[in-house]
Amino acid sequence: MEKSIFTVKPIHLEHAPGFREALDAVARERIHLGQTEARSLEWAQDFVATNIKNNHAQFVALNGNEVIGWCDIIPFARLGFRHTGGLGIGVVKSWRGKGVGKALLAEAVGKAVKNGIARIELEVYASNTAAIELYRKNGFVEEGIKRSARFLDEKYEDILMMALLIGTH
Ligand SMILES: CC(C)(COP(=O)(O)OP(=O)(O)OC[C@H]1O[C@@H](n2cnc3c(N)ncnc32)[C@H](O)[C@@H]1OP(=O)(O)O)[C@@H](O)C(=O)NCCC(=O)NCCS
């Protein structure tokens, strides 16, 4: 079987358009993310530039020059919450199930830990088996559920809250 080649790298400003396109494609599936389309290119450039400037964990998966996935763990800004990072991850549809998500998560968690993040949290739709399995396998634990938290395309969806603690308990 032909092996799928991809690399995982810290994001650079030049990846911002590709990051936005990948995010937009996943968002437009209207299933997995909290948004149904990506914001503007200016937003993506600003987000990436801020993350680079602050040394925040943000990685992209690349096939050649094409961005096929991303993962970021961004610390919360408010005093008292800066030990916590919010996690976002996505892989474009044609690349799922090939180890890209696992590789992105490992890099991003590793960098967040190096940066002193002690809690990584996320929200995931209860029907998103692939993501929940990925998180569970990497030590994330379910902390609660928001019932019927989303109503989209005539369907209600529960949201699971999950988190990984690093040395706080
Ligand atoms: C969730 C997501 C990032 C996983 O990335 P991926 O590249 O497909 O996952 P990988 O191939 O690296 O698989 C890693 C683990 O995820 C789990 N997994 C992946 N696909 C799965 C599936 N279809 N069913 C069940 N578990 C699955 C497995 O535990 C797998 O580990 P294994 O290879 O040891 O069995 C990807 O499916 C995705 O982008 N989904 C849409 C966006 C999204 O849901 N983002 C998260 C929002 S909270």
Short mmCIF file of N, CA and C and ligand atoms in Angstrom, two decimals:
data_model
loop_
_atom_site.label_atom_id
_atom_site.label_comp_id
_atom_site.label_asym_id
_atom_site.label_seq_id
_atom_site.Cartn_x
_atom_site.Cartn_y
_atom_site.Cartn_z
N MET A 1 0.84 -1.21 0.00
CA MET A 1 0.00 0.00 0.00
C MET A 1 0.87 1.26 0.00
N GLU A 2 0.49 2.25 -0.76
CA GLU A 2 1.28 3.49 -0.82
C GLU A 2 1.19 4.23 0.51
N LYS A 3 2.35 4.67 1.00
CA LYS A 3 2.36 5.36 2.29
C LYS A 3 2.00 6.83 2.09
N SER A 4 1.17 7.36 2.99
CA SER A 4 0.80 8.77 2.90
C SER A 4 1.87 9.61 3.57
N ILE A 5 2.45 10.54 2.82
CA ILE A 5 3.55 11.34 3.35
C ILE A 5 3.05 12.69 3.82
N PHE A 6 3.32 12.98 5.08
CA PHE A 6 3.03 14.31 5.60
C PHE A 6 4.08 14.67 6.64
N THR A 7 4.21 15.97 6.89
CA THR A 7 5.11 16.42 7.96
C THR A 7 4.33 17.34 8.88
N VAL A 8 4.77 17.42 10.11
CA VAL A 8 4.15 18.33 11.08
C VAL A 8 5.18 19.37 11.47
N LYS A 9 4.79 20.64 11.34
CA LYS A 9 5.75 21.72 11.59
C LYS A 9 5.11 22.83 12.42
N PRO A 10 5.93 23.57 13.18
CA PRO A 10 5.40 24.77 13.83
C PRO A 10 4.90 25.71 12.73
N ILE A 11 3.80 26.38 12.98
CA ILE A 11 3.22 27.22 11.92
C ILE A 11 4.11 28.43 11.63
N HIS A 12 4.15 28.83 10.36
CA HIS A 12 4.81 30.06 9.94
C HIS A 12 3.74 30.95 9.31
N LEU A 13 4.08 32.22 9.19
CA LEU A 13 3.11 33.17 8.62
C LEU A 13 2.68 32.76 7.21
N GLU A 14 3.61 32.18 6.46
CA GLU A 14 3.28 31.77 5.08
C GLU A 14 2.20 30.67 5.04
N HIS A 15 1.99 29.97 6.18
CA HIS A 15 0.96 28.92 6.22
C HIS A 15 -0.44 29.47 6.51
N ALA A 16 -0.52 30.76 6.83
CA ALA A 16 -1.82 31.32 7.28
C ALA A 16 -2.94 31.10 6.24
N PRO A 17 -2.71 31.36 4.94
CA PRO A 17 -3.80 31.14 3.98
C PRO A 17 -4.22 29.66 3.92
N GLY A 18 -3.23 28.77 3.93
CA GLY A 18 -3.53 27.33 3.87
C GLY A 18 -4.23 26.86 5.13
N PHE A 19 -3.80 27.40 6.27
CA PHE A 19 -4.46 27.09 7.54
C PHE A 19 -5.92 27.51 7.47
N ARG A 20 -6.15 28.72 6.96
CA ARG A 20 -7.53 29.22 6.87
C ARG A 20 -8.37 28.35 5.92
N GLU A 21 -7.77 27.95 4.82
CA GLU A 21 -8.51 27.10 3.85
C GLU A 21 -8.88 25.75 4.46
N ALA A 22 -7.92 25.15 5.18
CA ALA A 22 -8.21 23.85 5.81
C ALA A 22 -9.31 24.02 6.86
N LEU A 23 -9.19 25.07 7.67
CA LEU A 23 -10.20 25.36 8.70
C LEU A 23 -11.57 25.58 8.05
N ASP A 24 -11.57 26.31 6.96
CA ASP A 24 -12.82 26.62 6.26
C ASP A 24 -13.46 25.33 5.72
N ALA A 25 -12.64 24.46 5.14
CA ALA A 25 -13.17 23.21 4.57
C ALA A 25 -13.80 22.35 5.66
N VAL A 26 -13.11 22.24 6.80
CA VAL A 26 -13.65 21.42 7.90
C VAL A 26 -14.90 22.08 8.49
N ALA A 27 -14.85 23.40 8.65
CA ALA A 27 -16.01 24.11 9.21
C ALA A 27 -17.24 23.94 8.33
N ARG A 28 -17.04 23.97 7.02
CA ARG A 28 -18.17 23.88 6.08
C ARG A 28 -18.80 22.49 6.03
N GLU A 29 -18.14 21.50 6.62
CA GLU A 29 -18.80 20.19 6.76
C GLU A 29 -19.98 20.30 7.73
N ARG A 30 -19.98 21.32 8.58
CA ARG A 30 -21.09 21.62 9.50
C ARG A 30 -21.33 20.51 10.52
N ILE A 31 -20.28 19.77 10.84
CA ILE A 31 -20.46 18.65 11.78
C ILE A 31 -19.60 18.82 13.02
N HIS A 32 -18.29 19.05 12.80
CA HIS A 32 -17.33 18.85 13.87
C HIS A 32 -16.94 20.10 14.64
N LEU A 33 -17.00 21.25 14.01
CA LEU A 33 -16.44 22.45 14.63
C LEU A 33 -17.54 23.38 15.16
N GLY A 34 -17.12 24.33 15.93
CA GLY A 34 -18.06 25.31 16.49
C GLY A 34 -18.39 26.41 15.51
N GLN A 35 -17.79 26.39 14.34
CA GLN A 35 -18.06 27.41 13.33
C GLN A 35 -18.43 26.72 12.02
N THR A 36 -19.17 27.40 11.18
CA THR A 36 -19.60 26.79 9.93
C THR A 36 -18.84 27.36 8.73
N GLU A 37 -17.99 28.31 8.98
CA GLU A 37 -17.03 28.79 7.97
C GLU A 37 -15.90 29.51 8.69
N ALA A 38 -14.76 29.60 8.02
CA ALA A 38 -13.63 30.30 8.64
C ALA A 38 -13.85 31.81 8.55
N ARG A 39 -13.21 32.53 9.45
CA ARG A 39 -13.24 33.98 9.35
C ARG A 39 -12.28 34.41 8.24
N SER A 40 -12.04 35.71 8.15
CA SER A 40 -11.29 36.28 7.01
C SER A 40 -9.81 35.87 7.00
N LEU A 41 -9.18 36.10 5.87
CA LEU A 41 -7.74 35.88 5.77
C LEU A 41 -6.99 36.79 6.74
N GLU A 42 -7.48 38.01 6.90
CA GLU A 42 -6.83 38.96 7.84
C GLU A 42 -6.87 38.38 9.25
N TRP A 43 -8.01 37.81 9.61
CA TRP A 43 -8.12 37.18 10.93
C TRP A 43 -7.07 36.06 11.08
N ALA A 44 -6.97 35.20 10.05
CA ALA A 44 -6.05 34.07 10.10
C ALA A 44 -4.60 34.57 10.23
N GLN A 45 -4.27 35.60 9.46
CA GLN A 45 -2.90 36.12 9.52
C GLN A 45 -2.60 36.71 10.90
N ASP A 46 -3.57 37.39 11.45
CA ASP A 46 -3.40 37.99 12.77
C ASP A 46 -3.28 36.91 13.85
N PHE A 47 -4.13 35.89 13.76
CA PHE A 47 -4.12 34.79 14.72
C PHE A 47 -2.76 34.09 14.70
N VAL A 48 -2.28 33.77 13.50
CA VAL A 48 -1.01 33.06 13.36
C VAL A 48 0.15 33.95 13.84
N ALA A 49 0.14 35.21 13.44
CA ALA A 49 1.23 36.12 13.83
C ALA A 49 1.27 36.27 15.35
N THR A 50 0.12 36.37 15.98
CA THR A 50 0.06 36.51 17.44
C THR A 50 0.60 35.24 18.11
N ASN A 51 0.23 34.10 17.57
CA ASN A 51 0.71 32.83 18.15
C ASN A 51 2.22 32.70 18.01
N ILE A 52 2.74 33.10 16.86
CA ILE A 52 4.20 33.02 16.66
C ILE A 52 4.90 33.97 17.63
N LYS A 53 4.39 35.19 17.70
CA LYS A 53 5.00 36.21 18.57
C LYS A 53 5.03 35.74 20.03
N ASN A 54 3.97 35.09 20.46
CA ASN A 54 3.86 34.67 21.87
C ASN A 54 4.35 33.25 22.12
N ASN A 55 4.93 32.64 21.08
CA ASN A 55 5.45 31.28 21.21
C ASN A 55 4.38 30.26 21.62
N HIS A 56 3.14 30.50 21.24
CA HIS A 56 2.07 29.56 21.55
C HIS A 56 2.17 28.32 20.65
N ALA A 57 1.62 27.22 21.16
CA ALA A 57 1.67 25.97 20.41
C ALA A 57 0.68 26.01 19.25
N GLN A 58 1.18 26.10 18.05
CA GLN A 58 0.33 25.95 16.87
C GLN A 58 1.14 25.24 15.78
N PHE A 59 0.63 24.13 15.34
CA PHE A 59 1.33 23.30 14.36
C PHE A 59 0.44 23.07 13.14
N VAL A 60 1.09 22.86 12.02
CA VAL A 60 0.35 22.47 10.82
C VAL A 60 0.90 21.14 10.32
N ALA A 61 0.04 20.38 9.68
CA ALA A 61 0.47 19.19 8.95
C ALA A 61 0.48 19.57 7.49
N LEU A 62 1.56 19.18 6.81
CA LEU A 62 1.75 19.57 5.41
C LEU A 62 1.93 18.34 4.53
N ASN A 63 1.32 18.39 3.35
CA ASN A 63 1.63 17.44 2.29
C ASN A 63 2.23 18.30 1.18
N GLY A 64 3.55 18.25 1.06
CA GLY A 64 4.20 19.26 0.22
C GLY A 64 3.99 20.61 0.87
N ASN A 65 3.45 21.54 0.08
CA ASN A 65 3.17 22.87 0.64
C ASN A 65 1.72 23.02 1.10
N GLU A 66 0.93 21.98 0.91
CA GLU A 66 -0.50 22.08 1.23
C GLU A 66 -0.74 21.81 2.71
N VAL A 67 -1.48 22.73 3.35
CA VAL A 67 -1.84 22.51 4.75
C VAL A 67 -3.01 21.53 4.78
N ILE A 68 -2.79 20.39 5.45
CA ILE A 68 -3.84 19.35 5.51
C ILE A 68 -4.40 19.19 6.91
N GLY A 69 -3.82 19.93 7.87
CA GLY A 69 -4.35 19.85 9.22
C GLY A 69 -3.67 20.86 10.12
N TRP A 70 -4.24 21.10 11.26
CA TRP A 70 -3.66 22.05 12.22
C TRP A 70 -4.00 21.60 13.64
N CYS A 71 -3.22 22.09 14.59
CA CYS A 71 -3.58 21.93 16.00
C CYS A 71 -2.99 23.12 16.76
N ASP A 72 -3.81 23.75 17.57
CA ASP A 72 -3.31 24.84 18.40
C ASP A 72 -3.81 24.69 19.83
N ILE A 73 -2.97 25.15 20.74
CA ILE A 73 -3.33 25.15 22.17
C ILE A 73 -2.98 26.55 22.67
N ILE A 74 -4.02 27.36 22.85
CA ILE A 74 -3.81 28.78 23.13
C ILE A 74 -4.18 29.08 24.59
N PRO A 75 -3.21 29.62 25.36
CA PRO A 75 -3.50 29.92 26.76
C PRO A 75 -4.59 30.99 26.89
N PHE A 76 -5.41 30.85 27.91
CA PHE A 76 -6.41 31.87 28.19
C PHE A 76 -5.73 33.13 28.72
N ALA A 77 -6.33 34.26 28.44
CA ALA A 77 -5.65 35.54 28.73
C ALA A 77 -5.84 36.02 30.18
N ARG A 78 -6.97 35.64 30.78
CA ARG A 78 -7.30 36.25 32.07
C ARG A 78 -6.44 35.72 33.21
N LEU A 79 -6.12 36.62 34.13
CA LEU A 79 -5.35 36.24 35.32
C LEU A 79 -6.12 35.15 36.06
N GLY A 80 -5.41 34.09 36.45
CA GLY A 80 -6.05 32.96 37.13
C GLY A 80 -6.36 31.82 36.18
N PHE A 81 -6.29 32.09 34.88
CA PHE A 81 -6.64 31.06 33.89
C PHE A 81 -5.52 30.84 32.88
N ARG A 82 -4.39 31.47 33.14
CA ARG A 82 -3.32 31.43 32.14
C ARG A 82 -2.58 30.09 32.12
N HIS A 83 -2.86 29.23 33.10
CA HIS A 83 -2.26 27.89 33.09
C HIS A 83 -3.03 26.95 32.15
N THR A 84 -4.16 27.44 31.64
CA THR A 84 -5.03 26.59 30.81
C THR A 84 -4.93 26.99 29.34
N GLY A 85 -4.84 25.98 28.49
CA GLY A 85 -4.85 26.23 27.06
C GLY A 85 -6.09 25.59 26.44
N GLY A 86 -6.70 26.31 25.52
CA GLY A 86 -7.85 25.77 24.77
C GLY A 86 -7.33 25.12 23.50
N LEU A 87 -7.78 23.90 23.26
CA LEU A 87 -7.25 23.14 22.12
C LEU A 87 -8.20 23.15 20.93
N GLY A 88 -7.63 23.36 19.75
CA GLY A 88 -8.38 23.22 18.49
C GLY A 88 -7.58 22.32 17.56
N ILE A 89 -8.28 21.46 16.82
CA ILE A 89 -7.58 20.55 15.90
C ILE A 89 -8.50 20.20 14.73
N GLY A 90 -7.90 19.98 13.59
CA GLY A 90 -8.68 19.52 12.44
C GLY A 90 -7.76 18.97 11.35
N VAL A 91 -8.27 18.00 10.63
CA VAL A 91 -7.56 17.41 9.50
C VAL A 91 -8.55 17.40 8.34
N VAL A 92 -8.12 17.80 7.15
CA VAL A 92 -9.06 17.82 6.01
C VAL A 92 -9.51 16.39 5.72
N LYS A 93 -10.71 16.29 5.19
CA LYS A 93 -11.40 14.99 5.13
C LYS A 93 -10.58 13.87 4.47
N SER A 94 -9.95 14.20 3.34
CA SER A 94 -9.26 13.15 2.58
C SER A 94 -8.03 12.60 3.30
N TRP A 95 -7.60 13.29 4.36
CA TRP A 95 -6.39 12.86 5.07
C TRP A 95 -6.69 12.22 6.43
N ARG A 96 -7.94 12.04 6.75
CA ARG A 96 -8.25 11.48 8.08
C ARG A 96 -7.93 9.99 8.15
N GLY A 97 -7.67 9.54 9.35
CA GLY A 97 -7.42 8.11 9.57
C GLY A 97 -6.04 7.65 9.12
N LYS A 98 -5.12 8.60 8.94
CA LYS A 98 -3.76 8.24 8.47
C LYS A 98 -2.69 8.66 9.48
N GLY A 99 -3.10 8.98 10.69
CA GLY A 99 -2.12 9.34 11.72
C GLY A 99 -1.81 10.82 11.83
N VAL A 100 -2.46 11.65 11.02
CA VAL A 100 -2.13 13.09 11.01
C VAL A 100 -2.58 13.75 12.34
N GLY A 101 -3.80 13.44 12.76
CA GLY A 101 -4.32 14.04 14.00
C GLY A 101 -3.48 13.68 15.21
N LYS A 102 -3.10 12.40 15.27
CA LYS A 102 -2.27 11.91 16.37
C LYS A 102 -0.93 12.65 16.43
N ALA A 103 -0.31 12.81 15.26
CA ALA A 103 0.99 13.49 15.18
C ALA A 103 0.86 14.96 15.56
N LEU A 104 -0.19 15.61 15.08
CA LEU A 104 -0.41 17.04 15.41
C LEU A 104 -0.63 17.21 16.91
N LEU A 105 -1.46 16.35 17.47
CA LEU A 105 -1.76 16.47 18.91
C LEU A 105 -0.50 16.28 19.74
N ALA A 106 0.31 15.29 19.38
CA ALA A 106 1.54 15.03 20.15
C ALA A 106 2.45 16.25 20.14
N GLU A 107 2.63 16.86 18.98
CA GLU A 107 3.51 18.03 18.89
C GLU A 107 2.95 19.21 19.70
N ALA A 108 1.66 19.44 19.54
CA ALA A 108 1.07 20.60 20.21
C ALA A 108 1.06 20.44 21.72
N VAL A 109 0.73 19.24 22.19
CA VAL A 109 0.72 19.01 23.65
C VAL A 109 2.15 19.14 24.18
N GLY A 110 3.11 18.56 23.46
CA GLY A 110 4.51 18.65 23.90
C GLY A 110 4.97 20.08 24.05
N LYS A 111 4.63 20.90 23.09
CA LYS A 111 5.04 22.31 23.14
C LYS A 111 4.30 23.06 24.26
N ALA A 112 3.01 22.78 24.42
CA ALA A 112 2.24 23.46 25.47
C ALA A 112 2.81 23.12 26.84
N VAL A 113 3.19 21.86 27.03
CA VAL A 113 3.78 21.44 28.31
C VAL A 113 5.10 22.17 28.53
N LYS A 114 5.91 22.24 27.49
CA LYS A 114 7.19 22.97 27.59
C LYS A 114 6.95 24.42 27.98
N ASN A 115 5.85 24.98 27.49
CA ASN A 115 5.51 26.38 27.78
C ASN A 115 4.91 26.57 29.18
N GLY A 116 4.74 25.45 29.89
CA GLY A 116 4.24 25.56 31.27
C GLY A 116 2.73 25.43 31.41
N ILE A 117 2.05 25.09 30.33
CA ILE A 117 0.60 24.89 30.41
C ILE A 117 0.32 23.66 31.29
N ALA A 118 -0.61 23.79 32.23
CA ALA A 118 -0.87 22.71 33.17
C ALA A 118 -2.23 22.05 32.95
N ARG A 119 -3.05 22.69 32.14
CA ARG A 119 -4.38 22.13 31.84
C ARG A 119 -4.71 22.45 30.39
N ILE A 120 -5.11 21.41 29.66
CA ILE A 120 -5.52 21.61 28.26
C ILE A 120 -6.98 21.19 28.17
N GLU A 121 -7.82 22.09 27.69
CA GLU A 121 -9.24 21.74 27.65
C GLU A 121 -9.83 21.94 26.26
N LEU A 122 -10.94 21.28 26.03
CA LEU A 122 -11.61 21.37 24.73
C LEU A 122 -13.06 20.98 24.88
N GLU A 123 -13.81 21.30 23.84
CA GLU A 123 -15.20 20.87 23.74
C GLU A 123 -15.35 20.08 22.45
N VAL A 124 -16.09 18.98 22.52
CA VAL A 124 -16.25 18.12 21.34
C VAL A 124 -17.70 17.64 21.28
N TYR A 125 -18.25 17.59 20.09
CA TYR A 125 -19.61 17.09 19.94
C TYR A 125 -19.66 15.60 20.31
N ALA A 126 -20.71 15.22 21.02
CA ALA A 126 -20.80 13.86 21.55
C ALA A 126 -20.80 12.81 20.44
N SER A 127 -21.19 13.19 19.23
CA SER A 127 -21.22 12.22 18.12
C SER A 127 -19.86 12.07 17.43
N ASN A 128 -18.88 12.86 17.83
CA ASN A 128 -17.59 12.89 17.14
C ASN A 128 -16.65 11.80 17.68
N THR A 129 -16.99 10.56 17.34
CA THR A 129 -16.28 9.40 17.89
C THR A 129 -14.78 9.45 17.63
N ALA A 130 -14.40 9.84 16.42
CA ALA A 130 -12.97 9.83 16.06
C ALA A 130 -12.19 10.77 16.98
N ALA A 131 -12.71 11.98 17.15
CA ALA A 131 -12.00 12.95 18.00
C ALA A 131 -11.99 12.49 19.47
N ILE A 132 -13.11 12.01 19.95
CA ILE A 132 -13.19 11.58 21.36
C ILE A 132 -12.19 10.45 21.61
N GLU A 133 -12.11 9.50 20.68
CA GLU A 133 -11.15 8.39 20.82
C GLU A 133 -9.71 8.91 20.83
N LEU A 134 -9.44 9.84 19.92
CA LEU A 134 -8.09 10.43 19.87
C LEU A 134 -7.75 11.07 21.21
N TYR A 135 -8.67 11.85 21.75
CA TYR A 135 -8.40 12.53 23.03
C TYR A 135 -8.24 11.52 24.16
N ARG A 136 -9.16 10.56 24.24
CA ARG A 136 -9.09 9.55 25.33
C ARG A 136 -7.76 8.82 25.30
N LYS A 137 -7.36 8.41 24.10
CA LYS A 137 -6.09 7.66 23.96
C LYS A 137 -4.90 8.48 24.41
N ASN A 138 -5.05 9.79 24.41
CA ASN A 138 -3.93 10.66 24.78
C ASN A 138 -4.13 11.28 26.16
N GLY A 139 -4.95 10.66 26.96
CA GLY A 139 -5.04 11.01 28.38
C GLY A 139 -6.10 12.03 28.74
N PHE A 140 -6.85 12.53 27.77
CA PHE A 140 -7.92 13.50 28.08
C PHE A 140 -9.09 12.75 28.73
N VAL A 141 -9.72 13.44 29.68
CA VAL A 141 -10.79 12.84 30.46
C VAL A 141 -12.05 13.70 30.30
N GLU A 142 -13.20 13.03 30.27
CA GLU A 142 -14.46 13.79 30.17
C GLU A 142 -14.78 14.42 31.52
N GLU A 143 -15.13 15.69 31.48
CA GLU A 143 -15.42 16.40 32.72
C GLU A 143 -16.88 16.77 32.85
N GLY A 144 -17.59 16.73 31.75
CA GLY A 144 -19.00 17.12 31.83
C GLY A 144 -19.63 17.14 30.47
N ILE A 145 -20.90 17.44 30.48
CA ILE A 145 -21.64 17.45 29.22
C ILE A 145 -22.58 18.65 29.19
N LYS A 146 -22.63 19.31 28.06
CA LYS A 146 -23.62 20.38 27.85
C LYS A 146 -24.70 19.76 26.97
N ARG A 147 -25.86 19.58 27.52
CA ARG A 147 -26.92 18.87 26.78
C ARG A 147 -27.58 19.77 25.75
N SER A 148 -27.83 19.23 24.57
CA SER A 148 -28.48 19.96 23.47
C SER A 148 -27.85 21.34 23.29
N ALA A 149 -26.52 21.36 23.29
CA ALA A 149 -25.81 22.65 23.26
C ALA A 149 -25.80 23.28 21.88
N ARG A 150 -25.89 22.45 20.85
CA ARG A 150 -25.94 23.00 19.49
C ARG A 150 -27.26 22.58 18.83
N PHE A 151 -27.84 23.51 18.09
CA PHE A 151 -28.99 23.17 17.24
C PHE A 151 -28.66 23.66 15.85
N LEU A 152 -28.35 22.72 14.97
CA LEU A 152 -27.92 23.07 13.61
C LEU A 152 -28.49 22.03 12.65
N ASP A 153 -28.96 22.50 11.51
CA ASP A 153 -29.53 21.60 10.50
C ASP A 153 -30.59 20.69 11.11
N GLU A 154 -31.43 21.28 11.95
CA GLU A 154 -32.58 20.58 12.55
C GLU A 154 -32.19 19.49 13.53
N LYS A 155 -30.95 19.53 14.01
CA LYS A 155 -30.52 18.49 14.97
C LYS A 155 -29.91 19.12 16.21
N TYR A 156 -30.25 18.57 17.37
CA TYR A 156 -29.58 18.96 18.61
C TYR A 156 -28.36 18.08 18.80
N GLU A 157 -27.36 18.68 19.40
CA GLU A 157 -26.11 17.93 19.63
C GLU A 157 -25.59 18.26 21.02
N ASP A 158 -25.23 17.22 21.79
CA ASP A 158 -24.59 17.44 23.09
C ASP A 158 -23.10 17.76 22.88
N ILE A 159 -22.56 18.50 23.81
CA ILE A 159 -21.12 18.81 23.78
C ILE A 159 -20.46 18.20 25.02
N LEU A 160 -19.37 17.45 24.80
CA LEU A 160 -18.59 16.94 25.92
C LEU A 160 -17.46 17.92 26.20
N MET A 161 -17.23 18.13 27.50
CA MET A 161 -16.06 18.93 27.89
C MET A 161 -14.99 17.93 28.33
N MET A 162 -13.81 18.08 27.78
CA MET A 162 -12.71 17.16 28.12
C MET A 162 -11.48 17.97 28.47
N ALA A 163 -10.62 17.37 29.29
CA ALA A 163 -9.38 18.07 29.65
C ALA A 163 -8.27 17.09 29.98
N LEU A 164 -7.06 17.57 29.83
CA LEU A 164 -5.85 16.84 30.21
C LEU A 164 -5.14 17.70 31.26
N LEU A 165 -4.84 17.10 32.40
CA LEU A 165 -4.09 17.83 33.43
C LEU A 165 -2.63 17.38 33.38
N ILE A 166 -1.74 18.33 33.56
CA ILE A 166 -0.31 18.01 33.52
C ILE A 166 0.30 18.43 34.86
N GLY A 167 0.38 17.47 35.77
CA GLY A 167 1.07 17.71 37.03
C GLY A 167 0.40 18.64 38.01
N THR A 168 -0.90 18.85 37.89
CA THR A 168 -1.56 19.73 38.87
C THR A 168 -2.24 18.93 39.99
N HIS A 169 -2.43 17.61 39.80
CA HIS A 169 -3.11 16.79 40.82
C HIS A 169 -2.27 15.57 41.13
C1 LIG B 1 -10.49 14.16 14.98
C2 LIG B 1 -9.40 14.21 13.93
C3 LIG B 1 -8.53 15.45 14.16
C4 LIG B 1 -8.51 12.96 14.05
O1 LIG B 1 -7.48 13.07 13.11
P1 LIG B 1 -7.06 11.84 12.19
O2 LIG B 1 -5.87 12.22 11.44
O3 LIG B 1 -8.23 11.39 11.42
O4 LIG B 1 -6.73 10.73 13.31
P2 LIG B 1 -5.53 9.68 13.31
O5 LIG B 1 -5.52 8.93 12.04
O6 LIG B 1 -4.29 10.33 13.73
O7 LIG B 1 -6.03 8.70 14.45
C5 LIG B 1 -5.68 8.92 15.81
C6 LIG B 1 -6.63 8.19 16.71
O8 LIG B 1 -7.94 8.76 16.57
C7 LIG B 1 -8.91 7.74 16.68
N1 LIG B 1 -9.67 7.66 15.45
C8 LIG B 1 -9.37 8.23 14.26
N2 LIG B 1 -10.34 8.01 13.37
C9 LIG B 1 -11.27 7.28 14.01
C10 LIG B 1 -12.53 6.77 13.64
N3 LIG B 1 -13.02 6.96 12.40
N4 LIG B 1 -13.26 6.10 14.57
C11 LIG B 1 -12.78 5.92 15.81
N5 LIG B 1 -11.59 6.40 16.23
C12 LIG B 1 -10.85 7.06 15.34
C13 LIG B 1 -8.19 6.47 16.95
O9 LIG B 1 -8.11 6.32 18.34
C14 LIG B 1 -6.81 6.73 16.37
O10 LIG B 1 -5.83 6.02 17.03
P3 LIG B 1 -5.24 4.68 16.37
O11 LIG B 1 -4.69 5.07 15.04
O12 LIG B 1 -4.20 4.29 17.36
O13 LIG B 1 -6.38 3.73 16.28
C15 LIG B 1 -10.00 14.21 12.50
O14 LIG B 1 -10.87 13.13 12.38
C16 LIG B 1 -10.73 15.49 12.14
O15 LIG B 1 -10.13 16.46 11.73
N6 LIG B 1 -12.05 15.52 12.27
C17 LIG B 1 -12.82 16.71 11.89
C18 LIG B 1 -12.48 17.91 12.76
C19 LIG B 1 -12.68 17.61 14.22
O16 LIG B 1 -13.48 16.77 14.61
N7 LIG B 1 -11.93 18.32 15.06
C20 LIG B 1 -12.03 18.15 16.49
C21 LIG B 1 -13.11 19.00 17.04
S1 LIG B 1 -13.23 18.84 18.82
#
